[in-house]
C-alpha cells in the first residue's frame, strides 16, 4: 500500500504549496525580542486588535498575529477557555537560546481553534526554533479543515532549519492533524528541518493524525525527529472523508526518527484502494519504533489493514518492544512491490505480535526483495510469517521467536497499567534497601503515576516510564502468575531522558534472578532487550521487573521506558 496513489500525491503537494498555506503579505517589524502577546476574545476581556496585545488589552482576532514577524523569545499566548474560528499564520524564527512559543495562558480548558474560512488551523513557513503547545484544534465544518497544523518548508529558503516542537496538543476531525512537508529540495548533506519533537499529541477522527514528507525520495528532508507519548486513535475521517484514511502516522522523507511510548489505535477507518495501516514508513533512513501499542487497524475493505507497513526505500528501521495486536490482517507488512525500492536492514525484535487477523509478519511482492532480522518476538497464530503475492523471506535471518502463545491474552505492562494494585496481576512497588524488601506504591491521580504514599517523590512508575530513587531506591512492576505453565518474556528497556550515568534492569522470580542485571547507558534511546525464552511458573509466583540507578547510584536523568510482556506457551 501507499499513503496516497500516484494520482493524488502530486495533487496534495501542489495544493499545499499553491493554496493551503495562506499567501503572506509583507509583515510588520517585530517588537523587541522576548515580548509576550496575549489574545482573548471573550466577553469582558477588553480586547482590541489595534492595541499592543497586552494582558490588560489583548488582541481579539488572529489578524495582528498574521501581520507580524516574530523574534527570538516572543510568546503568543491564547486565553484558556476562548475559541476562534479562523486560521493563524506564523512567521519569523527564534534562536537555540530563545524559542518563539505559541501556547496558552490562564485557567480552564485549552484554547480552541475551529474551522473557519481558512483551510488550515495554524500555518508555519520555514520555521526554526518554534514551540506550539497546549492547544486544541477542531476541524469540523461544512468543509473540513485540511491541516490542523502545517509546517511548510518551501524553496531555497526552506533549507537548513532546526528545532520544531509540538506538545500537549489535541487535533481532531481534520484531513491531516499535523503535517511537516514542503517543496524544498535539500541536497544529500542538507535538510529542510532538523530536530523535530512531538510530545503528548492526541489525534483522533482525522484521516491521518500526523504526517511527514512525501514520496519524492528525499530521506534527508526531516532529520532527528523524536515522537513520544502520542495518542492517535479512530482515524476514520468522521464526519465526511476528504481524501482517505490510509494510516494514523506517516513517516516519510526522514533520517533518524524515534517513535516511543505511544498508542496508535484504530487507524484506517475508511476505505482506501491503495491500503491502510497504523504506521507507514517510506523513504526513511534510520528509524527506531520502540515500546508502543500499535493496534486495531480497522476492517474497511481496503488492502493491507496492517499494524506497521514498510512500504519501500526504508533502510535500518527497527521495531522493538512493541505490542502489535488486533489489526485486521498482519501485524507487520514488509512490502517488496516497488522496483528499486527494497527495505534494507530491517529489524523486528522483542515485540509481542499477537492476536491479529492474519499471521504476524507478511512478505508481499517480489519486485524489490528486502533483508533484515526477525528475532526474539513473542507471537501468536498459525505461524510467524506468511508470503503473499510472490513475497519471500530469503533475505531475512530468524532466531529466538517464541510462540505461539496460548490462553487468549498476553500481559503487556503499558496496556495493563491501572489505578489499583493487583489489576491484571500487576503490582507497583519500591524498595529502599536495594531489593531486600518490597512495599506497594500509592497511586497519584494528579500525574497518573505510582509513587511513595503521601507525596510526589521518587521512585515512580507511569504507564510507559519508570524512575528509581537513588543508590538503594529500586522500583518494580511485579506480576503474579495466574496458573501453572511455561511463559516467555519479551521487552526493551531504553532511556527516555537522555543523560546521566545510566540505569540497570533485571528480572526475578520469587526473588531469584532469571535475567541478570542489564545496563542501559545514559544516552541509549535504543536500549537493551530483556528477553527470557522459557520459564516455568506456578500459580502465585511473582515475576518482578526491577529498575535501579546503576552501579554508581546517581539518580539524574534516569527516566526509562520499559514495558515488558509475558505470554504463556502452553
PDB file of C-alpha atoms in Angstrom, residues 92 119 172 183 251 315 361 427 472 550:
ATOM      1  CA  UNK A  92       9.830  34.550  11.989  1.00  0.00           C
ATOM      2  CA  UNK A 119      -8.125  25.785   5.140  1.00  0.00           C
ATOM      3  CA  UNK A 172      -9.171  16.160  15.593  1.00  0.00           C
ATOM      4  CA  UNK A 183       8.801  21.582  -1.797  1.00  0.00           C
ATOM      5  CA  UNK A 251       6.853   8.579   8.358  1.00  0.00           C
ATOM      6  CA  UNK A 315      16.768   1.482   5.477  1.00  0.00           C
ATOM      7  CA  UNK A 361       4.640 -10.827   9.693  1.00  0.00           C
ATOM      8  CA  UNK A 427       1.636  -4.566  41.461  1.00  0.00           C
ATOM      9  CA  UNK A 472      19.231   1.797  47.193  1.00  0.00           C
ATOM     10  CA  UNK A 550      23.027   1.745  38.157  1.00  0.00           C
TER      11      UNK A 550
END
